[in-house]
Amino acid sequence: MAHVLATGFEKMESKNPNDNPKIKGYNIINGKLKLASSGESFESINPAWLDDCLGEFPLSTKADVHEALAAARSSFPSWSSTPAPTRGQIIGNMGRLLMEHKDDLVRLQAREIGKTLKECGGEIQEAIDTCLFFQSEGRRLYGQTVNSELPDKELFTYRRPLGVCGIINACNFPSAVPFWKMIPAIMCGNTCVWKSPQDSPLLSFALARIMYESGLPDGVINLIHGKGSGAGQYLVDAVDLGMVDKISFTGSTPVGKMIGEVCGRNLVSASLELGGKNPLVIMPSANLDNAVEGAYWAGFGTAGQRCTSLGNLIIHEDIYDEFVDKFMNKVISTPIGDSMRHDGMIYGSMLSEKYAIDFLKALKMCEDDGAKKLIGSGRITNDLRPEGFQGDANEGIYMWPHVYVDVTEDMKCFHEEIFGPAVTIVKASDFEHALHLANASPYGLSSAIYTNDRLEAYRYKTGIKAGMTGINNSTTGAEAHLPFGGVKGSGNGTRESGIWVIEAYSYWHAVNDELSGKLQLAQMDVDEVDIEEAEADYSSLA
Ligand code: UN1
């Protein structure tokens, strides 16, 4: 089998529009390009242009996943003993290569998942930022020296890697999120098996090749393609077989709970970044035009397919009508279309057919709940298209923007995440009610408030139960050096990004060094310091 760096990208015969290349994709196991052992493959389709097939990728079997895990296991001793600053240097090289190839990767990502070029640019930048941050963390993988209670004895702490990490991410952030996971993982000395999202295998393949071009030794990151119910499940099942020391997962709450159970019964560490029903509160003192911009972007950026997208828009009753009017004025003319062919689009296609099907089911839930619809007709067709739609609707999978009002706490659509361009609007009678509503869903990922009352902002920040809060900002917009993650149904409390993620990929090793040449017993052989005889009679004060 060819080494990952031995060839360029292998093109296949394609009937793509504009002759877009169709690529033969491979798994990368121990630095070698490999097909699935069954010979089976699946295709990656451009959701904004369904005739455009990006390539064919191995439908990995259980044996392929186990081979990748074995490769990660055997490369662990040498990688974990490579000095952390050297590991950091390789990560820095990855960042520099991403910068060099940024424009091509941005276009490839937009082509594979239909996200706008602008957003894809932001995302590749987030992957670059992550590399540059962790390049230096390789020089800062500090432990501590700790004083002993006994003489001639020293105590130390060291960060140790966990071992083999299984990485599973969703296709909505197909470059930033795997980098959030794998970069700190390898910086800490772990090795990885990365199951690429089934809807972004080509981008994952290109990113993994960049990792190898950066000087990564064979077997440190192993890439396997396939479906969630196939390769993804085999990777999780391998936890029960003792082949995995860590799973890091970004995706839905039900799948996250299943993974958490498997990891829990094996006492294996799990990082779980799950769904959200992110609330955004608008108070009367807010700058309403600014708030409209934030709510609109939070609701419809990435076609609402971020885990940090706006869920419940909670509006104070005093400005409710004015705000909804301004908001709807914007929503009605939302520019929607393929950003590779039309400029200025706010959002593009759904990530894939599967996301479209789930979104349509969620719309039915809103309708069954009796929420009142202000705009939205499901899938965009050439006969029924919003005024801002550009192009031929039959070419891709596009959805109308949807806004529902009169949503109340007793409705399912108040509580459940809707992954797509839909916002549910709730009316609040005062600040306390707004805060109550913001906390009433089962999730706790992101949250936001627009207010110019500092006390209200303070009370929101301290009263909300969420991993992230924006003040006079939208619910989205994580940065590579700030902790990312949620509470309640949004995760298990682990964090991605910044120095906080290091906790998720290392354990603390406490070492004591007894220099006295004899056995000294902690707590028992410690010199006691007596309390001096009290001069004062405290009982006379009572
Ligand atoms: C996700 O949706 O899984 O803050 C990640 C944001 C992005 C990351 C979202 N930078 O919305």
XYZ file of C-alpha atoms and ligand atoms in Angstrom:
553
model
C 0.000 0.000 0.000
C 1.195 3.475 -0.867
C 2.460 5.714 1.892
C 0.260 8.722 2.421
C 2.903 11.065 1.013
C 3.894 8.872 -1.928
C 1.197 10.077 -4.311
C -0.914 13.112 -5.142
C -4.703 12.968 -5.020
C -5.861 10.182 -7.281
C -8.561 11.401 -9.666
C -11.387 9.203 -10.920
C -13.406 9.540 -14.060
C -16.164 12.019 -13.300
C -19.353 13.315 -14.845
C -19.288 16.347 -12.601
C -20.626 19.699 -13.710
C -17.735 22.004 -14.662
C -15.471 18.942 -14.538
C -14.975 19.226 -10.794
C -12.509 16.540 -9.783
C -13.717 13.249 -8.340
C -11.158 11.744 -5.983
C -10.423 8.213 -4.919
C -10.197 8.501 -1.143
C -8.433 6.183 1.282
C -8.226 5.393 4.926
C -4.836 6.278 6.381
C -3.619 3.551 8.700
C -0.076 3.670 10.018
C 0.776 6.208 7.310
C -0.448 3.920 4.514
C -3.316 4.553 2.127
C -5.799 1.711 2.472
C -9.128 0.724 0.978
C -11.824 -0.972 3.056
C -11.067 -4.652 3.595
C -14.498 -5.434 2.131
C -13.707 -3.353 -0.964
C -16.926 -1.395 -0.349
C -17.101 2.356 -0.666
C -19.502 5.283 -0.401
C -19.719 8.616 -2.200
C -19.438 12.179 -0.990
C -21.975 14.425 -2.709
C -22.031 18.221 -2.893
C -25.330 19.135 -1.182
C -25.496 22.436 -3.059
C -25.128 20.707 -6.412
C -26.251 17.116 -6.204
C -24.748 16.127 -9.565
C -21.300 16.949 -8.195
C -19.701 13.875 -6.620
C -16.465 14.677 -4.768
C -15.187 11.146 -4.510
C -15.426 7.603 -3.276
C -14.283 6.573 0.183
C -13.802 3.287 1.995
C -16.765 1.953 3.912
C -14.585 0.730 6.741
C -15.238 -2.610 8.395
C -14.722 -3.614 12.008
C -11.402 -5.176 10.987
C -10.279 -1.858 9.431
C -11.164 0.026 12.614
C -9.297 -2.526 14.729
C -6.276 -2.270 12.426
C -6.294 1.519 12.875
C -6.542 1.122 16.664
C -3.637 -1.328 16.659
C -1.547 1.148 14.630
C -2.359 3.931 17.097
C -1.455 1.612 19.988
C 1.909 0.638 18.528
C 2.909 4.220 17.716
C 2.017 5.419 21.242
C 5.330 4.587 23.029
C 7.525 6.526 20.608
C 5.127 9.444 20.168
C 4.467 9.875 23.891
C 8.212 9.908 24.572
C 8.894 12.483 21.818
C 9.630 15.776 23.632
C 6.480 17.879 23.893
C 8.168 20.928 22.262
C 8.940 18.752 19.220
C 5.331 17.601 19.109
C 4.402 21.294 19.286
C 6.705 22.089 16.370
C 4.918 19.557 14.165
C 1.603 21.105 15.195
C 2.999 24.537 14.266
C 3.916 23.132 10.845
C 0.314 21.999 10.455
C -0.865 25.553 11.111
C 1.555 26.941 8.541
C 0.508 24.381 5.908
C -3.149 25.164 6.579
C -2.373 28.854 5.970
C -0.576 28.008 2.742
C -3.495 25.925 1.438
C -6.281 27.912 3.101
C -8.019 29.078 -0.095
C -8.164 25.579 -1.582
C -9.365 24.034 1.668
C -12.042 26.705 2.033
C -13.384 25.934 -1.442
C -13.180 22.194 -0.855
C -15.106 22.531 2.415
C -17.779 24.730 0.817
C -18.117 22.209 -2.007
C -18.445 19.243 0.315
C -20.926 20.568 2.920
C -22.527 23.617 1.295
C -21.490 26.107 3.974
C -20.721 29.594 2.642
C -17.162 30.421 1.576
C -17.032 33.168 4.214
C -17.920 30.760 7.014
C -15.597 28.082 5.676
C -12.827 30.697 5.733
C -13.606 31.428 9.380
C -13.546 27.766 10.188
C -10.220 26.932 8.542
C -8.872 29.976 10.401
C -10.126 28.420 13.665
C -8.145 25.267 12.835
C -5.068 27.438 12.147
C -5.554 29.348 15.416
C -5.781 26.042 17.263
C -2.468 24.862 15.778
C -0.703 28.122 16.586
C -2.012 28.101 20.149
C -0.958 24.509 20.823
C 2.410 24.861 19.139
C 3.480 26.906 22.165
C 1.562 24.768 24.635
C 4.034 22.050 23.683
C 6.588 24.200 25.516
C 4.246 24.716 28.460
C 3.104 21.229 29.343
C 4.008 22.096 32.897
C 3.838 19.977 35.996
C 4.446 21.268 39.529
C 6.869 20.770 42.378
C 4.941 20.336 45.618
C 6.276 20.635 49.169
C 6.294 17.463 51.208
C 5.205 17.363 54.874
C 8.339 15.280 55.520
C 11.984 16.414 55.377
C 14.303 15.301 52.564
C 11.433 14.330 50.378
C 10.199 15.909 47.130
C 6.812 15.733 45.437
C 6.096 16.361 41.760
C 3.185 16.326 39.344
C 3.418 15.428 35.663
C 0.875 15.474 32.878
C 0.715 12.068 31.220
C -1.087 11.148 27.974
C -4.097 8.843 28.150
C -3.177 6.559 25.234
C -5.285 5.868 22.153
C -8.046 8.412 21.511
C -11.093 7.743 19.334
C -12.189 10.962 17.638
C -15.701 11.339 16.231
C -16.955 14.677 14.960
C -19.943 15.995 13.008
C -19.736 17.424 9.483
C -21.029 20.917 10.348
C -17.585 21.998 11.586
C -15.478 19.451 9.728
C -12.102 21.167 10.146
C -12.192 23.292 13.332
C -13.762 20.633 15.559
C -11.439 17.683 14.702
C -8.531 20.079 15.198
C -9.987 21.168 18.572
C -9.785 17.508 19.506
C -6.735 16.014 17.830
C -4.303 18.904 18.211
C -4.400 18.945 22.042
C -4.604 15.132 22.005
C -1.340 14.727 20.097
C 0.271 17.694 21.865
C -0.213 15.753 25.117
C 1.395 12.662 23.555
C -1.700 10.626 22.687
C -2.299 8.866 19.387
C -5.631 8.950 17.537
C -8.063 7.072 15.380
C -10.194 9.639 13.624
C -13.527 8.537 12.208
C -14.299 11.182 9.579
C -17.887 12.470 9.285
C -19.707 10.541 6.578
C -20.618 13.798 4.820
C -17.119 15.329 4.741
C -14.656 12.510 3.972
C -12.696 14.375 1.277
C -11.964 17.375 3.466
C -10.962 15.010 6.294
C -8.664 13.114 3.921
C -7.037 16.387 2.774
C -6.594 17.573 6.379
C -5.073 14.258 7.467
C -2.613 14.474 4.584
C -1.619 17.962 5.704
C -0.976 16.530 9.163
C 1.432 13.997 7.664
C 3.140 16.593 5.466
C 3.821 18.516 8.678
C 6.144 15.798 9.882
C 3.752 13.643 11.900
C 5.164 10.117 12.314
C 3.183 7.208 10.872
C 0.395 5.875 13.056
C -0.022 8.932 15.294
C -3.262 9.919 13.555
C -5.118 7.185 11.708
C -8.067 8.144 9.535
C -10.992 5.847 8.886
C -14.032 6.682 6.803
C -17.499 5.235 6.984
C -20.957 5.683 8.404
C -21.808 6.528 11.998
C -23.654 3.229 12.424
C -20.669 1.376 10.906
C -17.113 2.587 11.514
C -18.229 5.067 14.207
C -20.040 2.350 16.139
C -17.114 -0.104 15.742
C -14.845 2.518 17.265
C -17.164 2.959 20.255
C -17.623 -0.826 20.602
C -13.847 -1.170 20.804
C -13.992 0.607 24.185
C -15.594 -2.584 25.561
C -12.666 -4.541 24.112
C -10.092 -2.433 25.958
C -8.684 -1.008 22.717
C -9.505 2.672 23.377
C -8.432 4.967 26.242
C -10.508 8.028 25.371
C -13.428 8.960 23.166
C -14.001 12.527 22.088
C -17.344 13.051 20.410
C -19.232 16.017 18.985
C -22.758 15.257 17.851
C -26.268 14.582 19.064
C -27.269 14.166 22.706
C -28.741 10.634 22.285
C -25.549 9.331 20.628
C -23.448 11.163 23.235
C -25.372 9.454 26.034
C -24.804 6.052 24.424
C -21.060 6.758 24.156
C -20.994 8.041 27.737
C -22.559 4.782 28.928
C -20.024 2.615 27.086
C -17.123 4.724 28.367
C -18.589 4.869 31.872
C -18.848 1.119 32.298
C -15.207 0.807 31.210
C -13.977 3.803 33.241
C -12.699 5.336 30.016
C -12.593 9.121 29.740
C -15.159 10.692 27.393
C -15.396 14.247 26.077
C -18.969 14.821 24.931
C -20.000 18.006 23.122
C -23.681 17.638 22.355
C -26.777 19.544 21.308
C -28.162 22.897 22.351
C -31.387 24.883 22.442
C -29.531 28.122 22.878
C -31.611 31.002 24.279
C -31.138 34.630 23.296
C -32.947 37.246 25.392
C -33.834 40.738 24.141
C -34.533 43.338 26.835
C -36.081 46.805 26.308
C -32.838 48.679 27.044
C -31.014 46.886 24.195
C -29.938 48.516 20.976
C -32.621 46.759 18.951
C -30.937 47.074 15.563
C -27.789 45.517 16.930
C -29.862 42.803 18.611
C -31.642 42.025 15.336
C -28.253 41.483 13.661
C -27.118 39.137 16.436
C -30.339 37.111 16.547
C -30.481 36.855 12.759
C -26.903 35.624 12.473
C -27.318 33.221 15.394
C -30.479 31.782 13.829
C -29.564 31.549 10.181
C -25.754 31.495 9.869
C -24.639 28.013 8.710
C -28.347 27.490 7.877
C -28.870 27.085 11.636
C -26.695 23.980 11.673
C -24.336 24.915 14.508
C -24.642 23.430 17.943
C -24.456 27.059 19.098
C -27.233 28.288 16.772
C -30.109 30.272 18.220
C -32.926 28.086 19.553
C -35.426 30.135 21.590
C -35.516 33.871 20.900
C -36.959 35.296 24.130
C -38.301 38.823 23.734
C -39.525 41.169 26.470
C -43.193 42.050 25.869
C -42.576 45.840 25.858
C -40.503 45.660 22.668
C -41.921 42.416 21.294
C -43.860 43.809 18.311
C -41.175 46.290 17.324
C -38.429 43.667 17.516
C -40.351 40.975 15.636
C -41.123 43.482 12.827
C -37.470 44.453 12.451
C -36.353 40.821 12.650
C -38.842 39.636 10.039
C -37.859 42.442 7.658
C -34.417 40.927 7.553
C -35.469 37.284 7.506
C -37.857 37.731 4.576
C -35.102 38.764 2.177
C -32.367 36.410 3.424
C -29.870 35.741 0.606
C -29.760 31.944 0.241
C -27.800 29.962 -2.347
C -24.532 28.329 -3.346
C -21.798 30.758 -2.273
C -19.433 29.209 -4.801
C -21.622 30.618 -7.546
C -23.374 33.609 -5.923
C -21.918 36.392 -3.777
C -23.262 37.650 -0.466
C -25.199 34.546 0.612
C -26.124 34.329 4.314
C -26.581 30.611 4.091
C -26.280 27.789 1.609
C -27.607 24.286 1.371
C -28.226 21.846 4.183
C -25.130 19.807 5.066
C -26.596 16.716 3.392
C -29.874 14.963 2.626
C -29.894 13.361 6.091
C -29.850 16.770 7.812
C -32.665 17.917 5.520
C -34.847 14.942 6.463
C -34.305 15.527 10.189
C -35.018 19.242 9.784
C -38.319 18.581 8.025
C -39.319 16.281 10.904
C -38.510 19.064 13.379
C -40.695 21.504 11.418
C -43.553 19.048 11.700
C -43.025 19.038 15.462
C -43.416 22.858 15.547
C -46.600 22.600 13.518
C -48.011 19.753 15.629
C -47.292 21.872 18.706
C -49.494 24.638 17.307
C -46.710 27.237 17.055
C -47.693 30.039 14.665
C -45.498 30.275 11.573
C -44.494 33.726 10.297
C -42.353 32.443 7.422
C -41.158 29.126 5.989
C -42.303 26.470 3.536
C -39.859 23.626 4.195
C -37.667 22.758 1.240
C -37.092 25.463 -1.350
C -38.337 24.549 -4.817
C -38.310 26.521 -8.025
C -42.069 26.992 -7.653
C -41.953 28.016 -4.002
C -38.858 30.032 -3.190
C -38.123 32.872 -0.769
C -37.365 36.232 -2.381
C -33.640 36.113 -1.556
C -32.984 32.673 -3.050
C -30.466 32.575 -5.889
C -29.998 29.819 -8.447
C -31.796 26.625 -9.385
C -33.444 25.081 -6.322
C -33.489 21.615 -7.873
C -29.701 21.486 -7.957
C -29.247 21.254 -4.191
C -30.976 20.812 -0.843
C -32.070 24.239 0.332
C -34.487 25.189 3.080
C -36.629 28.236 3.663
C -35.866 30.309 6.741
C -38.532 29.533 9.363
C -39.797 31.645 12.233
C -42.409 30.444 14.726
C -44.095 32.701 17.292
C -46.427 32.068 20.236
C -44.090 29.318 21.395
C -44.637 28.401 25.028
C -42.870 26.315 27.616
C -45.356 23.448 27.343
C -44.502 22.850 23.666
C -42.022 20.233 22.492
C -40.470 22.729 20.077
C -39.539 24.943 23.056
C -37.352 22.149 24.432
C -35.980 20.274 21.432
C -33.042 21.293 19.285
C -33.958 22.092 15.682
C -30.857 21.659 13.529
C -31.576 23.982 10.633
C -32.848 27.458 9.723
C -35.682 27.820 12.236
C -36.126 30.151 15.196
C -38.794 29.728 17.866
C -39.915 32.994 19.487
C -41.156 33.212 23.076
C -42.596 36.261 24.861
C -41.339 37.167 28.330
C -43.191 39.397 30.788
C -40.108 40.663 32.654
C -36.426 39.887 33.256
C -37.107 37.145 35.814
C -39.471 35.427 33.408
C -36.926 35.739 30.574
C -34.211 34.178 32.721
C -36.581 31.409 33.765
C -37.390 30.678 30.095
C -33.691 30.756 29.175
C -33.039 28.075 31.771
C -36.128 25.983 31.054
C -34.841 23.794 28.188
C -32.958 20.568 28.897
C -29.802 21.987 27.288
C -27.099 24.363 28.479
C -24.579 25.020 25.728
C -24.606 28.658 24.640
C -26.814 31.598 25.638
C -26.988 35.338 25.062
C -28.673 38.543 26.172
C -29.035 41.947 24.588
C -29.386 44.654 27.239
C -27.791 47.945 28.157
C -28.674 47.531 31.817
C -25.482 46.357 33.522
C -27.266 44.823 36.476
C -29.496 42.782 34.155
C -26.444 41.594 32.225
C -24.805 40.615 35.518
C -27.911 38.774 36.711
C -28.177 36.928 33.420
C -24.517 35.938 33.479
C -24.784 34.625 37.033
C -28.294 33.139 36.727
C -28.011 31.266 33.444
C -27.006 27.619 33.438
C -24.905 27.338 30.285
C -21.312 26.726 29.288
C -21.125 29.946 27.276
C -22.860 33.331 27.380
C -22.761 36.276 24.991
C -23.570 39.755 26.294
C -24.764 41.993 23.479
C -23.593 39.307 21.083
C -25.005 36.300 19.266
C -24.958 32.751 20.639
C -22.187 31.688 18.232
C -18.572 32.708 17.831
C -16.253 30.543 19.927
C -12.561 31.400 19.834
C -9.724 28.868 19.835
C -8.375 29.885 23.246
C -11.613 30.078 25.268
C -13.230 26.983 26.798
C -16.023 25.557 24.647
C -18.662 23.205 26.006
C -21.913 22.919 27.871
C -23.777 21.714 30.913
C -27.063 19.790 31.357
C -28.031 17.940 28.138
C -25.263 19.665 26.176
C -22.378 17.607 27.452
C -20.605 15.941 30.318
C -18.756 19.041 31.505
C -15.535 18.507 29.563
C -14.226 21.457 27.596
C -12.574 21.949 24.218
C -10.058 24.694 23.374
C -7.572 26.800 25.271
C -5.631 25.483 28.237
C -8.789 23.833 29.631
C -8.882 21.092 26.989
C -5.528 19.763 28.189
C -7.376 18.279 31.189
C -9.384 16.163 28.753
C -6.343 14.551 27.109
C -3.988 14.006 30.031
C -4.051 12.724 33.570
C -2.110 14.009 36.549
C 0.654 11.741 37.760
C 1.847 12.446 41.318
C 5.410 11.295 42.061
C 7.178 11.373 45.413
C 10.945 11.078 45.726
C 12.184 9.991 49.166
C 15.762 11.240 49.562
C 16.236 10.555 53.289
C 17.240 6.912 52.780
C 14.661 5.707 55.267
C 10.950 4.973 55.398
C 9.125 8.095 56.573
C 5.380 7.668 57.017
C 3.183 10.477 55.772
C 0.847 11.868 58.469
C 2.458 9.591 61.117
C 6.135 10.642 61.172
C 5.343 14.313 60.779
C 6.774 16.645 63.442
C 3.913 18.142 65.413
C 3.937 21.806 66.322
C 2.180 22.336 69.661
C -0.178 25.219 70.217
C 1.316 27.607 72.747
C -0.290 27.753 76.201
C -2.967 30.434 75.875
C -2.371 33.527 77.976
C -5.815 34.973 77.544
C -8.922 33.552 79.159
C -11.370 33.429 76.239
C -14.205 32.195 78.439
C -14.256 35.607 80.139
C -15.398 37.096 76.761
C -18.526 34.998 76.552
C -20.257 23.374 16.634
O -21.319 23.794 16.179
O -20.088 22.149 16.836
O -18.895 29.142 18.111
C -19.077 24.215 16.914
C -19.250 28.608 17.072
C -18.231 27.867 16.237
C -18.067 26.462 16.702
C -19.335 25.688 16.700
N -16.961 28.562 16.259
O -20.417 28.638 16.712
